[in-house]
């Protein structure tokens, strides 16, 4: 009989499923202190939480029988994922349960902003009858720009099309074939900003997307544009948006999420007449809360039974004693995927993965999932994990092939090789584990080297001529950037050379510009792994 601990409030529909389960029992113990949780958790096989319970390494260490953690919702910031994975504990979430609720909240805000619903309600409630002050705008035949064409973006698109809207989408990692399937026109961000009457954000929050809607972006928008954000508050430079709204540069905004929640009293958007506010209600529907509860219970039960591991975030297979030796290969594959994503100059369309060697021959599917997770995590809004990464790759028009072979070189008895194709170009990366634990990138196209895929990595392609290394080192020192490790590969003396330099901190833009001005250097790129 499986024992399940529910430590945060869970919808009654989920509890009903547990009540009717014959091979599991549960206890609901809310608002426990950490000490109480540490004393309680050893007796349970699974833990179901929301955001209130903090599951750190101490809790995981105490959970001697713990096999599954189920998060009723998307975010798992309150779970130590690495500690859970190293201890063989599966961590699950419910990334799809609130998609419809979020899409509907987007449409609610779009309609309410268009028809001045909130101020009209307040006016009438105050005893006024001011119909002429609240003349609105129809959605029909307007253009909607969807930034981020993942699951929620596609749900919003379908609903907007039902209102007769034309839809543009910006997502550099979605193919034109997918766009045609959904009846949208894929454009670059500048075109979307310039052509859209309404702009809705559904992209992931990454270093690249933080503040993507800034003063420059707003200046490209139509004067009658309305921006809707039910995704992440930090996607918008809120001060710049407030300035534009005050100046009448754009017509309005409807905001459900904020860079700081709850927003402080002096938040620049609060109090503006042309801003519609809601307190992060995207997932707040009875149906979404019901689905979150029932889905996480069913997922946890299936995982305990060994029947299915859907929406498991941390591993692509059943946890077990072999995981300690498997994890380093998955980490290496994910680094290769992240490096491919950072180096690609366009959307990756084809991924060819090959594993060679006894240690990895049975891991090709898990390695492929880990590699795709690394490749996709910074590119799409959907929550990416080892299980859903292959599905998301297919949804985004990426063709993936997997092969396995016999190791042919004694230097690398276990080798992971990945070739990707983009913009009529291709790139090959290969990685290996030294001593079964130390990841190295051993090939980048025709260049062979042994570089550490960790931290801030500076890549330079240069002519193999005297003095280049000294010039690079001098510049790094001038900007107080310390070198952790420097690896170089070259085709043959006097031709091109590739340097992979591990830095202790991120290089400033001025340093990158200075490096690019060195005559012998042909290309500069830095990536954080």
Short mmCIF file of N, CA and C in Angstrom, two decimals, residues 199-328:
data_model
loop_
_atom_site.label_atom_id
_atom_site.label_comp_id
_atom_site.label_asym_id
_atom_site.label_seq_id
_atom_site.Cartn_x
_atom_site.Cartn_y
_atom_site.Cartn_z
N UNK A 199 -0.99 43.15 -28.91
CA UNK A 199 0.23 42.34 -28.76
C UNK A 199 0.12 41.59 -27.44
N UNK A 200 0.21 40.25 -27.51
CA UNK A 200 0.10 39.44 -26.31
C UNK A 200 1.36 38.60 -26.16
N UNK A 201 1.86 38.51 -24.92
CA UNK A 201 3.13 37.86 -24.64
C UNK A 201 2.91 36.46 -24.07
N UNK A 202 3.58 35.48 -24.68
CA UNK A 202 3.48 34.10 -24.20
C UNK A 202 4.81 33.38 -24.36
N UNK A 203 5.88 34.08 -24.08
CA UNK A 203 7.21 33.51 -24.22
C UNK A 203 7.82 33.26 -22.86
N UNK A 204 8.86 32.44 -22.82
CA UNK A 204 9.52 32.14 -21.56
C UNK A 204 10.32 33.33 -21.07
N UNK A 205 10.53 33.40 -19.75
CA UNK A 205 11.41 34.41 -19.19
C UNK A 205 12.82 33.86 -19.18
N UNK A 206 13.67 34.42 -20.02
CA UNK A 206 15.07 34.03 -20.11
C UNK A 206 15.91 35.31 -20.08
N UNK A 207 17.22 35.20 -19.93
CA UNK A 207 18.04 36.42 -19.98
C UNK A 207 17.82 37.22 -21.27
N UNK A 208 17.51 36.52 -22.36
CA UNK A 208 17.31 37.20 -23.64
C UNK A 208 15.95 37.89 -23.73
N UNK A 209 14.94 37.39 -23.02
CA UNK A 209 13.60 37.95 -23.15
C UNK A 209 13.24 38.94 -22.04
N UNK A 210 14.04 38.99 -20.97
CA UNK A 210 13.76 39.97 -19.91
C UNK A 210 13.85 41.38 -20.50
N UNK A 211 12.81 42.16 -20.32
CA UNK A 211 12.78 43.52 -20.83
C UNK A 211 12.70 43.61 -22.34
N UNK A 212 12.20 42.56 -22.99
CA UNK A 212 12.14 42.59 -24.46
C UNK A 212 11.16 43.67 -24.96
N UNK A 213 10.13 43.96 -24.16
CA UNK A 213 9.23 45.07 -24.49
C UNK A 213 9.76 46.29 -23.74
N UNK A 214 10.66 46.99 -24.41
CA UNK A 214 11.31 48.16 -23.82
C UNK A 214 10.94 49.40 -24.63
N UNK A 215 11.61 50.51 -24.35
CA UNK A 215 11.26 51.76 -25.03
C UNK A 215 11.41 51.65 -26.54
N UNK A 216 12.49 51.00 -26.99
CA UNK A 216 12.70 50.85 -28.44
C UNK A 216 11.59 50.02 -29.07
N UNK A 217 11.20 48.92 -28.40
CA UNK A 217 10.13 48.08 -28.93
C UNK A 217 8.81 48.84 -28.97
N UNK A 218 8.52 49.58 -27.91
CA UNK A 218 7.26 50.33 -27.85
C UNK A 218 7.20 51.39 -28.93
N UNK A 219 8.33 51.99 -29.23
CA UNK A 219 8.36 53.03 -30.27
C UNK A 219 8.05 52.49 -31.66
N UNK A 220 8.14 51.18 -31.83
CA UNK A 220 7.80 50.57 -33.12
C UNK A 220 6.31 50.26 -33.24
N UNK A 221 5.57 50.34 -32.15
CA UNK A 221 4.17 49.94 -32.15
C UNK A 221 3.27 51.04 -32.71
N UNK A 222 2.09 50.62 -33.15
CA UNK A 222 1.07 51.57 -33.57
C UNK A 222 0.63 52.42 -32.38
N UNK A 223 0.15 53.62 -32.68
CA UNK A 223 -0.30 54.49 -31.60
C UNK A 223 -1.54 53.93 -30.92
N UNK A 224 -2.33 53.10 -31.66
CA UNK A 224 -3.54 52.52 -31.07
C UNK A 224 -3.30 51.13 -30.49
N UNK A 225 -2.04 50.74 -30.35
CA UNK A 225 -1.74 49.38 -29.90
C UNK A 225 -2.09 49.18 -28.43
N UNK A 226 -2.50 47.95 -28.11
CA UNK A 226 -2.76 47.54 -26.73
C UNK A 226 -1.90 46.31 -26.47
N UNK A 227 -1.19 46.31 -25.36
CA UNK A 227 -0.33 45.18 -25.02
C UNK A 227 -0.92 44.42 -23.85
N UNK A 228 -0.91 43.08 -23.95
CA UNK A 228 -1.47 42.22 -22.91
C UNK A 228 -0.36 41.30 -22.42
N UNK A 229 -0.23 41.19 -21.09
CA UNK A 229 0.79 40.30 -20.52
C UNK A 229 0.20 39.42 -19.45
N UNK A 230 0.06 38.13 -19.78
CA UNK A 230 -0.40 37.12 -18.81
C UNK A 230 0.69 36.06 -18.69
N UNK A 231 1.94 36.44 -18.99
CA UNK A 231 3.03 35.47 -19.01
C UNK A 231 3.97 35.69 -17.83
N UNK A 232 4.93 36.61 -17.99
CA UNK A 232 5.90 36.91 -16.94
C UNK A 232 6.09 38.42 -16.88
N UNK A 233 6.09 38.98 -15.67
CA UNK A 233 6.17 40.43 -15.53
C UNK A 233 7.45 41.02 -16.07
N UNK A 234 8.56 40.28 -15.95
CA UNK A 234 9.85 40.83 -16.34
C UNK A 234 10.06 40.89 -17.85
N UNK A 235 9.11 40.39 -18.63
CA UNK A 235 9.22 40.53 -20.08
C UNK A 235 9.09 41.99 -20.50
N UNK A 236 8.48 42.81 -19.65
CA UNK A 236 8.22 44.21 -19.97
C UNK A 236 9.07 45.12 -19.10
N UNK A 237 9.66 46.14 -19.71
CA UNK A 237 10.27 47.23 -18.96
C UNK A 237 9.10 48.10 -18.50
N UNK A 238 8.68 47.90 -17.26
CA UNK A 238 7.44 48.52 -16.77
C UNK A 238 7.53 50.05 -16.74
N UNK A 239 8.69 50.58 -16.41
CA UNK A 239 8.85 52.05 -16.38
C UNK A 239 8.72 52.62 -17.79
N UNK A 240 9.32 51.95 -18.78
CA UNK A 240 9.22 52.41 -20.16
C UNK A 240 7.78 52.34 -20.66
N UNK A 241 7.08 51.27 -20.28
CA UNK A 241 5.68 51.15 -20.69
C UNK A 241 4.85 52.25 -20.05
N UNK A 242 5.10 52.53 -18.79
CA UNK A 242 4.35 53.59 -18.11
C UNK A 242 4.58 54.94 -18.78
N UNK A 243 5.82 55.23 -19.14
CA UNK A 243 6.13 56.49 -19.82
C UNK A 243 5.38 56.59 -21.14
N UNK A 244 5.36 55.49 -21.91
CA UNK A 244 4.68 55.50 -23.20
C UNK A 244 3.18 55.68 -23.05
N UNK A 245 2.60 55.05 -22.03
CA UNK A 245 1.16 55.18 -21.80
C UNK A 245 0.79 56.60 -21.36
N UNK A 246 1.62 57.20 -20.53
CA UNK A 246 1.36 58.57 -20.09
C UNK A 246 1.45 59.55 -21.25
N UNK A 247 2.38 59.27 -22.16
CA UNK A 247 2.58 60.18 -23.30
C UNK A 247 1.62 59.91 -24.44
N UNK A 248 0.77 58.87 -24.31
CA UNK A 248 -0.14 58.53 -25.40
C UNK A 248 0.56 57.89 -26.58
N UNK A 249 1.77 57.34 -26.32
CA UNK A 249 2.52 56.71 -27.42
C UNK A 249 1.83 55.44 -27.89
N UNK A 250 1.20 54.70 -26.98
CA UNK A 250 0.32 53.59 -27.33
C UNK A 250 -0.97 53.75 -26.56
N UNK A 251 -1.98 53.01 -26.96
CA UNK A 251 -3.32 53.25 -26.43
C UNK A 251 -3.51 52.70 -25.03
N UNK A 252 -3.05 51.47 -24.78
CA UNK A 252 -3.34 50.90 -23.47
C UNK A 252 -2.59 49.61 -23.21
N UNK A 253 -2.82 49.07 -22.02
CA UNK A 253 -2.20 47.82 -21.62
C UNK A 253 -3.13 47.09 -20.67
N UNK A 254 -3.04 45.77 -20.68
CA UNK A 254 -3.77 44.93 -19.74
C UNK A 254 -2.76 43.98 -19.12
N UNK A 255 -2.56 44.09 -17.81
CA UNK A 255 -1.44 43.45 -17.15
C UNK A 255 -1.93 42.53 -16.03
N UNK A 256 -1.51 41.27 -16.09
CA UNK A 256 -1.87 40.28 -15.07
C UNK A 256 -0.67 39.90 -14.20
N UNK A 257 0.54 40.18 -14.69
CA UNK A 257 1.75 39.75 -13.99
C UNK A 257 2.72 40.93 -13.87
N UNK A 258 3.56 40.87 -12.86
CA UNK A 258 4.41 42.01 -12.53
C UNK A 258 5.80 41.52 -12.18
N UNK A 259 6.79 42.37 -12.35
CA UNK A 259 8.17 41.98 -12.04
C UNK A 259 8.33 41.69 -10.56
N UNK A 260 7.54 42.36 -9.74
CA UNK A 260 7.49 42.08 -8.31
C UNK A 260 6.04 41.86 -7.92
N UNK A 261 5.75 40.76 -7.24
CA UNK A 261 4.36 40.47 -6.88
C UNK A 261 4.25 40.23 -5.39
N UNK A 262 3.28 40.87 -4.72
CA UNK A 262 2.41 41.91 -5.29
C UNK A 262 3.21 43.17 -5.63
N UNK A 263 2.72 43.97 -6.60
CA UNK A 263 3.46 45.17 -6.98
C UNK A 263 3.45 46.18 -5.85
N UNK A 264 4.53 46.93 -5.66
CA UNK A 264 4.56 47.95 -4.60
C UNK A 264 3.61 49.09 -4.92
N UNK A 265 3.31 49.87 -3.90
CA UNK A 265 2.35 50.96 -4.06
C UNK A 265 2.81 51.99 -5.08
N UNK A 266 4.13 52.13 -5.24
CA UNK A 266 4.64 53.12 -6.19
C UNK A 266 4.98 52.51 -7.55
N UNK A 267 4.40 51.36 -7.85
CA UNK A 267 4.65 50.73 -9.16
C UNK A 267 4.22 51.69 -10.27
N UNK A 268 5.06 51.86 -11.29
CA UNK A 268 4.78 52.90 -12.30
C UNK A 268 3.50 52.70 -13.09
N UNK A 269 2.97 51.48 -13.15
CA UNK A 269 1.76 51.24 -13.94
C UNK A 269 0.48 51.41 -13.12
N UNK A 270 0.60 51.35 -11.81
CA UNK A 270 -0.60 51.48 -10.98
C UNK A 270 -1.13 52.91 -11.04
N UNK A 271 -2.43 53.02 -11.16
CA UNK A 271 -3.07 54.33 -11.17
C UNK A 271 -3.23 54.95 -12.54
N UNK A 272 -2.69 54.33 -13.58
CA UNK A 272 -2.85 54.87 -14.92
C UNK A 272 -4.23 54.50 -15.47
N UNK A 273 -4.93 55.46 -16.04
CA UNK A 273 -6.28 55.22 -16.53
C UNK A 273 -6.33 54.26 -17.71
N UNK A 274 -5.25 54.18 -18.48
CA UNK A 274 -5.28 53.32 -19.67
C UNK A 274 -4.59 51.98 -19.42
N UNK A 275 -4.57 51.55 -18.16
CA UNK A 275 -4.04 50.23 -17.82
C UNK A 275 -5.10 49.45 -17.05
N UNK A 276 -5.36 48.23 -17.51
CA UNK A 276 -6.27 47.32 -16.82
C UNK A 276 -5.42 46.32 -16.03
N UNK A 277 -5.69 46.20 -14.73
CA UNK A 277 -4.88 45.34 -13.86
C UNK A 277 -5.69 44.16 -13.33
N UNK A 278 -5.05 43.01 -13.22
CA UNK A 278 -5.58 41.88 -12.45
C UNK A 278 -4.43 41.26 -11.67
N UNK A 279 -4.70 40.66 -10.51
CA UNK A 279 -3.64 40.16 -9.62
C UNK A 279 -3.21 38.73 -9.93
N UNK A 280 -2.56 38.53 -11.05
CA UNK A 280 -2.01 37.23 -11.47
C UNK A 280 -3.10 36.14 -11.40
N UNK A 281 -4.11 36.32 -12.24
CA UNK A 281 -5.25 35.41 -12.25
C UNK A 281 -5.20 34.42 -13.41
N UNK A 282 -4.09 34.37 -14.15
CA UNK A 282 -4.04 33.54 -15.34
C UNK A 282 -4.47 32.10 -15.12
N UNK A 283 -4.04 31.50 -14.01
CA UNK A 283 -4.38 30.10 -13.73
C UNK A 283 -5.52 29.96 -12.73
N UNK A 284 -6.14 31.08 -12.37
CA UNK A 284 -7.13 31.05 -11.29
C UNK A 284 -8.54 30.83 -11.81
N UNK A 285 -8.80 29.62 -12.23
CA UNK A 285 -10.17 29.21 -12.55
C UNK A 285 -10.47 27.93 -11.78
N UNK A 286 -11.74 27.71 -11.49
CA UNK A 286 -12.10 26.49 -10.77
C UNK A 286 -11.68 25.26 -11.56
N UNK A 287 -11.85 25.34 -12.88
CA UNK A 287 -11.50 24.18 -13.71
C UNK A 287 -10.00 23.92 -13.70
N UNK A 288 -9.22 25.00 -13.78
CA UNK A 288 -7.76 24.82 -13.76
C UNK A 288 -7.31 24.24 -12.42
N UNK A 289 -7.89 24.76 -11.34
CA UNK A 289 -7.52 24.23 -10.03
C UNK A 289 -7.96 22.77 -9.88
N UNK A 290 -9.13 22.44 -10.44
CA UNK A 290 -9.58 21.05 -10.44
C UNK A 290 -8.63 20.17 -11.23
N UNK A 291 -8.27 20.64 -12.43
CA UNK A 291 -7.40 19.85 -13.30
C UNK A 291 -6.01 19.69 -12.69
N UNK A 292 -5.50 20.76 -12.07
CA UNK A 292 -4.21 20.67 -11.41
C UNK A 292 -4.24 19.58 -10.34
N UNK A 293 -5.30 19.56 -9.54
CA UNK A 293 -5.39 18.59 -8.44
C UNK A 293 -5.52 17.16 -8.95
N UNK A 294 -6.44 16.94 -9.90
CA UNK A 294 -6.66 15.57 -10.38
C UNK A 294 -5.46 15.06 -11.18
N UNK A 295 -4.86 15.95 -11.99
CA UNK A 295 -3.74 15.51 -12.81
C UNK A 295 -2.54 15.11 -11.96
N UNK A 296 -2.23 15.90 -10.94
CA UNK A 296 -1.04 15.57 -10.15
C UNK A 296 -1.27 14.29 -9.36
N UNK A 297 -2.46 14.07 -8.86
CA UNK A 297 -2.75 12.83 -8.13
C UNK A 297 -2.61 11.63 -9.06
N UNK A 298 -3.20 11.73 -10.25
CA UNK A 298 -3.12 10.61 -11.19
C UNK A 298 -1.69 10.35 -11.64
N UNK A 299 -0.91 11.42 -11.85
CA UNK A 299 0.48 11.26 -12.25
C UNK A 299 1.29 10.57 -11.15
N UNK A 300 1.10 11.00 -9.91
CA UNK A 300 1.85 10.41 -8.79
C UNK A 300 1.50 8.94 -8.64
N UNK A 301 0.23 8.61 -8.74
CA UNK A 301 -0.18 7.21 -8.62
C UNK A 301 0.41 6.36 -9.74
N UNK A 302 0.39 6.88 -10.97
CA UNK A 302 0.97 6.13 -12.10
C UNK A 302 2.46 5.93 -11.91
N UNK A 303 3.14 6.95 -11.39
CA UNK A 303 4.58 6.82 -11.16
C UNK A 303 4.88 5.81 -10.07
N UNK A 304 4.12 5.82 -9.00
CA UNK A 304 4.31 4.84 -7.94
C UNK A 304 4.10 3.42 -8.44
N UNK A 305 3.14 3.28 -9.33
CA UNK A 305 2.83 1.96 -9.89
C UNK A 305 3.79 1.53 -10.99
N UNK A 306 4.63 2.47 -11.45
CA UNK A 306 5.53 2.17 -12.56
C UNK A 306 4.85 2.14 -13.90
N UNK A 307 3.66 2.75 -14.00
CA UNK A 307 2.89 2.70 -15.24
C UNK A 307 3.25 3.82 -16.21
N UNK A 308 3.59 5.00 -15.69
CA UNK A 308 3.84 6.16 -16.56
C UNK A 308 4.59 7.21 -15.75
N UNK A 309 5.38 8.02 -16.45
CA UNK A 309 6.16 9.06 -15.79
C UNK A 309 5.98 10.40 -16.49
N UNK A 310 4.76 10.66 -16.99
CA UNK A 310 4.51 11.89 -17.72
C UNK A 310 4.74 13.12 -16.83
N UNK A 311 5.25 14.16 -17.47
CA UNK A 311 5.54 15.43 -16.81
C UNK A 311 6.55 15.31 -15.67
N UNK A 312 7.38 14.24 -15.72
CA UNK A 312 8.52 14.17 -14.79
C UNK A 312 9.59 15.13 -15.28
N UNK A 313 10.01 16.00 -14.41
CA UNK A 313 10.92 17.07 -14.81
C UNK A 313 12.37 16.61 -14.88
N UNK A 314 12.77 15.75 -13.98
CA UNK A 314 14.20 15.57 -13.80
C UNK A 314 14.80 14.33 -14.46
N UNK A 315 14.05 13.30 -14.78
CA UNK A 315 14.66 12.13 -15.40
C UNK A 315 13.73 11.53 -16.45
N UNK A 316 14.29 10.92 -17.49
CA UNK A 316 13.46 10.36 -18.57
C UNK A 316 13.16 8.88 -18.39
N UNK A 317 13.45 8.33 -17.21
CA UNK A 317 13.25 6.90 -17.00
C UNK A 317 13.06 6.66 -15.52
N UNK A 318 12.73 5.42 -15.16
CA UNK A 318 12.48 5.09 -13.77
C UNK A 318 13.75 5.25 -12.95
N UNK A 319 13.60 5.93 -11.78
CA UNK A 319 14.75 6.10 -10.91
C UNK A 319 15.20 4.76 -10.38
N UNK A 320 16.50 4.63 -10.15
CA UNK A 320 17.02 3.37 -9.63
C UNK A 320 18.48 3.48 -9.26
N UNK A 321 19.10 2.40 -8.84
CA UNK A 321 20.50 2.45 -8.41
C UNK A 321 21.46 2.89 -9.50
N UNK A 322 21.10 2.67 -10.79
CA UNK A 322 22.00 3.01 -11.88
C UNK A 322 22.03 4.51 -12.18
N UNK A 323 21.17 5.28 -11.53
CA UNK A 323 21.08 6.68 -11.90
C UNK A 323 22.36 7.46 -11.63
N UNK A 324 23.09 7.10 -10.59
CA UNK A 324 24.32 7.82 -10.26
C UNK A 324 25.32 7.78 -11.40
N UNK A 325 25.36 6.69 -12.16
CA UNK A 325 26.27 6.61 -13.30
C UNK A 325 25.65 7.15 -14.58
N UNK A 326 24.33 7.25 -14.62
CA UNK A 326 23.64 7.75 -15.81
C UNK A 326 23.62 9.27 -15.87
N UNK A 327 23.45 9.92 -14.73
CA UNK A 327 23.26 11.36 -14.68
C UNK A 327 24.37 12.15 -15.38
N UNK A 328 25.65 11.80 -15.23
CA UNK A 328 26.68 12.60 -15.91
C UNK A 328 26.53 12.62 -17.43
#
